[in-house]
Coordinates of C-alpha atoms and ligand atoms in Angstrom, one line a residue:
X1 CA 0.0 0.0 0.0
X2 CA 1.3 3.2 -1.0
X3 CA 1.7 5.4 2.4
X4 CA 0.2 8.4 0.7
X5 CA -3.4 8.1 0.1
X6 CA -5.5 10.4 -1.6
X7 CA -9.2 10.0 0.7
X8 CA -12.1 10.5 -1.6
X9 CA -14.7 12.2 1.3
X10 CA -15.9 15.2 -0.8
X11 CA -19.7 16.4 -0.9
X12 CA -19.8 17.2 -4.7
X13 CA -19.9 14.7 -7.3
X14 CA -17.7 17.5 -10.1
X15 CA -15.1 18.3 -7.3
X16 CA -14.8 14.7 -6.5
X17 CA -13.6 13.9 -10.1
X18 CA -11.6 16.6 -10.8
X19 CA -9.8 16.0 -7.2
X20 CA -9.6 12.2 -8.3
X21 CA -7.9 13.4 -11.5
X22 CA -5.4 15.7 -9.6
X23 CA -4.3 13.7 -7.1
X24 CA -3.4 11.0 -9.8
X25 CA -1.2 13.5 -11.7
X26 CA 0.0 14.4 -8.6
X27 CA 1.3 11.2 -7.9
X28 CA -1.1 9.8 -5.5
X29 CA -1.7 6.3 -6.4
X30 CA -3.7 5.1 -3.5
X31 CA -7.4 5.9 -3.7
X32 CA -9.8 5.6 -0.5
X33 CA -13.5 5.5 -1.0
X34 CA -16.4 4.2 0.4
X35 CA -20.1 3.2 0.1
X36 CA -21.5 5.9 2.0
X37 CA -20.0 8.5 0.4
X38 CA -21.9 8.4 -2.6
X39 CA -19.2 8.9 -4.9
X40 CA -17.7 5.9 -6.2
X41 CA -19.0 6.5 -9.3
X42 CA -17.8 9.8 -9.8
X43 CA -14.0 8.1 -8.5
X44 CA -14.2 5.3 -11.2
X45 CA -14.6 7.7 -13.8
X46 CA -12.1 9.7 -12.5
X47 CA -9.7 7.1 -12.2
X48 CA -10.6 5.6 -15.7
X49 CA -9.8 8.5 -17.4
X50 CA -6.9 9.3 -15.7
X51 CA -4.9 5.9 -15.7
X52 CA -6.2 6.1 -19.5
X53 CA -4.6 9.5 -19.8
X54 CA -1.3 9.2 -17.8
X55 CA -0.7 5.3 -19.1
X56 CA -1.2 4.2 -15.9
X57 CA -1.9 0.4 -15.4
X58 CA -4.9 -0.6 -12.5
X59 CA -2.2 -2.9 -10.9
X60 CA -0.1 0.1 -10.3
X61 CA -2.7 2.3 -8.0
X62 CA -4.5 0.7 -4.9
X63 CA -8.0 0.9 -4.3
X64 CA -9.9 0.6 -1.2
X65 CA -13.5 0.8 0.1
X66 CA -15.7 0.5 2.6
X67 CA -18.6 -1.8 3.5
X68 CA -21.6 0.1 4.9
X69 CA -23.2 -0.3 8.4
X70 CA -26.2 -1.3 6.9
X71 CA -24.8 -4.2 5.1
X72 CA -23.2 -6.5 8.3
X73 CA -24.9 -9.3 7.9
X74 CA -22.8 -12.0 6.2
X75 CA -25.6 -12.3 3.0
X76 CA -25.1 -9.0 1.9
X77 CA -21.6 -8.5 2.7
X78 CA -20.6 -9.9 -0.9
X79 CA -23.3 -8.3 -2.9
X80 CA -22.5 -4.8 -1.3
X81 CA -18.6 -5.7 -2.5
X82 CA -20.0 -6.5 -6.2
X83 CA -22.0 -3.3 -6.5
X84 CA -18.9 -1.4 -5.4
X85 CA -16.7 -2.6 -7.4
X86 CA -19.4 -2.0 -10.2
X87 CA -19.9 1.8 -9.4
X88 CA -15.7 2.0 -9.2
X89 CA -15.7 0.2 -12.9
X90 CA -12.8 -2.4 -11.3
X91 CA -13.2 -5.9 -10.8
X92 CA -10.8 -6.4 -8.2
X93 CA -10.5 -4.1 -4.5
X94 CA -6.8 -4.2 -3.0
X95 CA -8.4 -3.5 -0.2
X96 CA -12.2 -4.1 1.5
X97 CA -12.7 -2.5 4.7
X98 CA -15.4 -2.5 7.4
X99 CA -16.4 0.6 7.6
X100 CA -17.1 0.6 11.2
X101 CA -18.2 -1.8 13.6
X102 CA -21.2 -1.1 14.1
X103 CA -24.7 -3.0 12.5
X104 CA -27.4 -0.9 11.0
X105 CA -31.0 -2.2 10.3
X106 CA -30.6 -3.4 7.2
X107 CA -31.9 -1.8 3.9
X108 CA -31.4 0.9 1.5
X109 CA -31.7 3.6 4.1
X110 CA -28.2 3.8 5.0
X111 CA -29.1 6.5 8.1
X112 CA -32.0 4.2 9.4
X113 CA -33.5 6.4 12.5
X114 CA -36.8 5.8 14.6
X115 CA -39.3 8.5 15.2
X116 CA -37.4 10.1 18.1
X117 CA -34.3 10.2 15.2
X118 CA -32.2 7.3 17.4
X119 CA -30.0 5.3 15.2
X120 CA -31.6 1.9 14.0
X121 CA -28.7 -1.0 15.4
X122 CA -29.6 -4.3 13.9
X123 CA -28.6 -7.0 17.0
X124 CA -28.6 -10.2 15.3
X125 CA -25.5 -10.0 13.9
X126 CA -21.7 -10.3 15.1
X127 CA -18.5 -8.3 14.0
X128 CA -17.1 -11.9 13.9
X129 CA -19.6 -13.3 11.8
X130 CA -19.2 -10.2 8.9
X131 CA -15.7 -10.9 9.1
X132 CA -16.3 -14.3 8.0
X133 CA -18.1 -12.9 4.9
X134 CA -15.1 -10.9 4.6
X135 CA -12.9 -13.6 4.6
X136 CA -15.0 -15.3 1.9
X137 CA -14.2 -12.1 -0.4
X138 CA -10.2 -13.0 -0.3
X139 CA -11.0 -16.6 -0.7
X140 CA -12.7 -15.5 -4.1
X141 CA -10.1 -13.0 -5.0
X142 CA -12.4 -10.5 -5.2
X143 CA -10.3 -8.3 -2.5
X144 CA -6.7 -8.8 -1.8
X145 CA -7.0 -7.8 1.5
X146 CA -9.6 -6.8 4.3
X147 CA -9.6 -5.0 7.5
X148 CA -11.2 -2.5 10.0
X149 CA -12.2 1.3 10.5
X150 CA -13.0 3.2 13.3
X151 CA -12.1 0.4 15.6
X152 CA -10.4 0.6 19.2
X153 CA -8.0 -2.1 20.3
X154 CA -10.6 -3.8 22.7
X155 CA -12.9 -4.5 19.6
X156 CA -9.8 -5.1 17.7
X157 CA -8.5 -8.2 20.0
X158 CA -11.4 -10.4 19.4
X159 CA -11.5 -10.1 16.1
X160 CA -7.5 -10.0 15.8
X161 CA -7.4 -13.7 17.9
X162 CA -10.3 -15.9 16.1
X163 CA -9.6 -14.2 12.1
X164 CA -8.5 -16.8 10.1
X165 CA -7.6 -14.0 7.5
X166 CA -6.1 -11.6 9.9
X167 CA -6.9 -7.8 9.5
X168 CA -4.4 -6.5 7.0
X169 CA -5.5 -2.5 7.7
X170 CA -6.7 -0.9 10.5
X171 CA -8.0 2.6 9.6
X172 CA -8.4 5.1 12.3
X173 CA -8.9 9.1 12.4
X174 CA -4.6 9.9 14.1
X175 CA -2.9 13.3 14.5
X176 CA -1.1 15.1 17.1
X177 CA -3.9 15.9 19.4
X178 CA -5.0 12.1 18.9
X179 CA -1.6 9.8 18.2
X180 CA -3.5 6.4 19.1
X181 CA -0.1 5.3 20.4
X182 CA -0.9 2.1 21.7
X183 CA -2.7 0.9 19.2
X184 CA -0.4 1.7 16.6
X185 CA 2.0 -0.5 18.7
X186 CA 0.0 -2.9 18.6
X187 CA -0.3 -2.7 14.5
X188 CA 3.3 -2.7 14.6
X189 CA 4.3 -5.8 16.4
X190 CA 0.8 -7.6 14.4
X191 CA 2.1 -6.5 11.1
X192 CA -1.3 -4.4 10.7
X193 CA -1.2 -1.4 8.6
X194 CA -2.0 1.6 10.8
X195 CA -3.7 4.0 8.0
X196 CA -4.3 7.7 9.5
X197 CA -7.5 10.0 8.6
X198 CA -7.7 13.1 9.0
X199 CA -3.8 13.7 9.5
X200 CA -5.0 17.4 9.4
X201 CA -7.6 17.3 11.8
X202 CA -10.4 17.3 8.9
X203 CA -8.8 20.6 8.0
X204 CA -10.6 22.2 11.4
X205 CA -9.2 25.4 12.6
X206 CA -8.1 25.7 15.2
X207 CA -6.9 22.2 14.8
X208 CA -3.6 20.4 14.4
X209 CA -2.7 22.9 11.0
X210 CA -2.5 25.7 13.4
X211 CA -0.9 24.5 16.3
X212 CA 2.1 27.1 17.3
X213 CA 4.6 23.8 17.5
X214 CA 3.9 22.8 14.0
X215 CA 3.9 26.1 12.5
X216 CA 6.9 26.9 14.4
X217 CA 8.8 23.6 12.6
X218 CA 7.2 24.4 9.1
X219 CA 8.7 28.0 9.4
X220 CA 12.0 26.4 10.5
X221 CA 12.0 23.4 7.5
X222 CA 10.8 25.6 4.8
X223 CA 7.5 23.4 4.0
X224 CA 3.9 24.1 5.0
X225 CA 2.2 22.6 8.3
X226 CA 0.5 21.0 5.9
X227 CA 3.5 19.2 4.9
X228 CA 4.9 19.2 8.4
X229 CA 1.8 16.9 9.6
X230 CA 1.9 14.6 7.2
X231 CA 5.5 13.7 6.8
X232 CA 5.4 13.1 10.9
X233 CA 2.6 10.7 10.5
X234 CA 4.8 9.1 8.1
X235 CA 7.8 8.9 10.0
X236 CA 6.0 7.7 13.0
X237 CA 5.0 4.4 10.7
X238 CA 1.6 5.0 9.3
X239 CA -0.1 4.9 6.3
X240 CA -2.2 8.1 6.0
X241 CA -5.1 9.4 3.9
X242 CA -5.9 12.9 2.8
X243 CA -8.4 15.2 0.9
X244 CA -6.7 17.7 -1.1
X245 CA -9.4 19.6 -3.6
X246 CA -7.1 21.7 -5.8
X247 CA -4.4 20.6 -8.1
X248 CA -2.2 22.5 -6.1
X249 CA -2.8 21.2 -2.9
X250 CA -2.6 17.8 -4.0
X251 CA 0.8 18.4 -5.3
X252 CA 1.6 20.1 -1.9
X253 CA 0.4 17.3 -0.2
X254 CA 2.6 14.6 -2.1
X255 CA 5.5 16.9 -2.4
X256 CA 6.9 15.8 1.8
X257 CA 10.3 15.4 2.7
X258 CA 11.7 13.7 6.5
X259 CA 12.0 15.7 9.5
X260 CA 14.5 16.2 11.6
X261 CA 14.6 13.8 15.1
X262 CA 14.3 17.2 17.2
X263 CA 11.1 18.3 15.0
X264 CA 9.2 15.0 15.6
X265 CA 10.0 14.7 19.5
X266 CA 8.4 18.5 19.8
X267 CA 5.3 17.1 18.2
X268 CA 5.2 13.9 19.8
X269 CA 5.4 16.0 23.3
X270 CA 2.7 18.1 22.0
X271 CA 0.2 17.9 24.8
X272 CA -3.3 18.8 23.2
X273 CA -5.9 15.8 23.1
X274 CA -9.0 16.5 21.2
X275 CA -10.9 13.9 19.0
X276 CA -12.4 15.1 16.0
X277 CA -14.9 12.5 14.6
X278 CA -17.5 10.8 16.8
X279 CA -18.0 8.4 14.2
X280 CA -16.1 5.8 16.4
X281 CA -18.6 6.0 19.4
X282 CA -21.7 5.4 17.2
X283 CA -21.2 4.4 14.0
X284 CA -22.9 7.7 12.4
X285 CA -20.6 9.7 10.3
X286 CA -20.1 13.3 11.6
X287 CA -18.6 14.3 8.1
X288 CA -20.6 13.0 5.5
X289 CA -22.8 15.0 2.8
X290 CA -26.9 14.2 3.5
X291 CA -29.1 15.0 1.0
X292 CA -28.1 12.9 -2.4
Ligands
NAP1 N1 -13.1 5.7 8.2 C1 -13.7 6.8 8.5 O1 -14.7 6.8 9.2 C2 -13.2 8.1 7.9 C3 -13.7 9.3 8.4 C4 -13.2 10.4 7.8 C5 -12.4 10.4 6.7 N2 -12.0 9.2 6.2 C6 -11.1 9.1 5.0 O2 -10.0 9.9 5.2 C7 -9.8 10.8 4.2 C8 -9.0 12.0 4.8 O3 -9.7 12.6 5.8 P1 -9.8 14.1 5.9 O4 -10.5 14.6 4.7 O5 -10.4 14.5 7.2 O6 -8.3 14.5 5.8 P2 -7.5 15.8 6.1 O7 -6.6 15.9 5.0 O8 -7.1 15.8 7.5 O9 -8.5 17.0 6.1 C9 -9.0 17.5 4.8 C10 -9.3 19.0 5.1 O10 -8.0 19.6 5.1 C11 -7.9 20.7 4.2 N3 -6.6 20.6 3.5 C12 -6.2 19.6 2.7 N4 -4.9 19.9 2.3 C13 -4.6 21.1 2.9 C14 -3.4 21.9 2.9 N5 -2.3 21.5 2.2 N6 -3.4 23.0 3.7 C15 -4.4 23.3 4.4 N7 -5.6 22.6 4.4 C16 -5.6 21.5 3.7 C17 -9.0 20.5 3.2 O11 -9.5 21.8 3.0 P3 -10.3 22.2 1.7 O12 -11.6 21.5 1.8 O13 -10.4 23.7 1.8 O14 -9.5 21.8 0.5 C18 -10.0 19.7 4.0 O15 -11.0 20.5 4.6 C19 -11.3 11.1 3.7 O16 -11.4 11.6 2.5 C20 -11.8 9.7 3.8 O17 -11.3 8.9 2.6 C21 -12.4 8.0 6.8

């Protein structure tokens, strides 16, 4: 998996292709989508045209997405797999991930709510037992890989010790004012990919991209906190995923360069906690578009 992935979160179908097609010229060649964001359509066509374009082969970019809440249980784990891979025009995903790890009544409301506007969970099904349907995907060859999102190492652990096809990915919102140390120590010694969203704090302000430390090092480096944020989630051993929407941050985004040892302790000591996305308490997005 290429370290530097290009997330595909954005509200409007035009700006999602056109930011697909930038980030490939800019050299992103690892492409995060998802079900729920009601784009993959938009990304396939982006990406067609572009590999098309820039002679770029499908084996040599890496595409992920995500199974929805609303599609747990093991019968509609593969069919939800097929009609992504149909909207994305690809007939292979290097990656399938579960979105998050929590059930939704099932159905093509994929923000099922009752009358007082409470979340619709759907009980009868286990993590474990999507997982299994999960598994059945790599059997098939239909993914190359599977794993988790917006998980916590407690719900991890189960699912880590009875996989038969281990999670490959764990993907998890990580920044400065929310490192996840331990369970990124806990990727590292299980071989998990630790993939990092929001590596800019969502872009929030005040946020990580305007912390005094980080603009501090940027001014000192000669690159932009942007930059600055995302080559210390590299260097601290993660995979990370971001949403430039211009051509020209999306080559500002690809274009990081290594720290120095001094600049990463600062940020490491940075003492700020905030979380960003409650999407891991609930299972309800906080950043996705409604109405289409
Ligand atoms: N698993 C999950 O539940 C989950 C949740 C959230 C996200 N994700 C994935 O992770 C991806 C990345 O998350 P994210 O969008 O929060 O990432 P992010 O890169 O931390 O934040 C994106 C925001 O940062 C701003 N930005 C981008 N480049 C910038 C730069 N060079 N300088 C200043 N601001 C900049 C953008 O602003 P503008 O809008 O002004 O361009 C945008 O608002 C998503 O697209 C999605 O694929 C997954």
């Amino acid at each position: 998996m290429p370290v530097l992935g290009f997330g595909t979160l954005i509200p409007d179908a035009a700006a999602t292709i056109s930011a697909t097609r930038d980030a490939l010229e800019a050299g992103f060649r690892h492409f995060d989508c998802a079900e729920r964001y009601r784009n993959e359509s938009q990304v396939g066509e982006a990406l067609q045209t572009g590999l098309a374009a820039g002679g770029i082969a499908r084996e040599d970019i890496f595409v992920t997405t995500k199974l929805w809440n609303t599609n747990h249980r093991p019968e509609r784990v593969e069919p939800a797999c097929r009609a992504s891979l149909a909207r994305l025009g690809l007939d292979y995903l290097d990656l399938y991930l579960i979105h998050t790890p929590f059930a939704f009544q099932p159905g093509d409301d994929q923000d099922p709510r009752d009358q007082n506007g409470h979340i619709i969970y759907d009980d009868s099904v286990t993590l474990l037992e999507t997982w299994g349907a999960m598994e059945s995907l790599v059997d098939s060859g239909r993914c190359r890989a599977i794993g988790l999102s917006d998980i916590g190492l407690k719900e991890l652990l189960p699912i880590y010790e009875s996989a038969r096809i281990k999670p490959a990915v764990v993907q998890v919102e990580a920044h400065p004012y929310l490192p996840e140390t331990e369970l990124l120590e806990f990727c590292k010694e299980k071989d998990i990919v630790f993939l990092a969203f929001a590596p800019l704090g969502h872009g929030i302000r005040p946020g990580p991209l305007e912390d005094p430390v980080v603009s501090a090092i940027a001014a000192r480096v000669g690159k932009t906190p942007a930059q600055v944020l995302l080559a210390w989630a590299v260097q601290r051993g993660t995979a990370l995923l971001t949403t430039p929407r211009t051509a020209a941050r999306a080559r500002e985004n690809f274009n990081i360069s290594a720290l120095p040892e001094d600049a990463l302790d600062q940020i490491n000591r940075i003492q700020t906690r905030q979380r960003l996305n409650a999407v891991v308490k609930t299972g309800s997005p906080g950043f996705i578009p409604q109405g289409r």
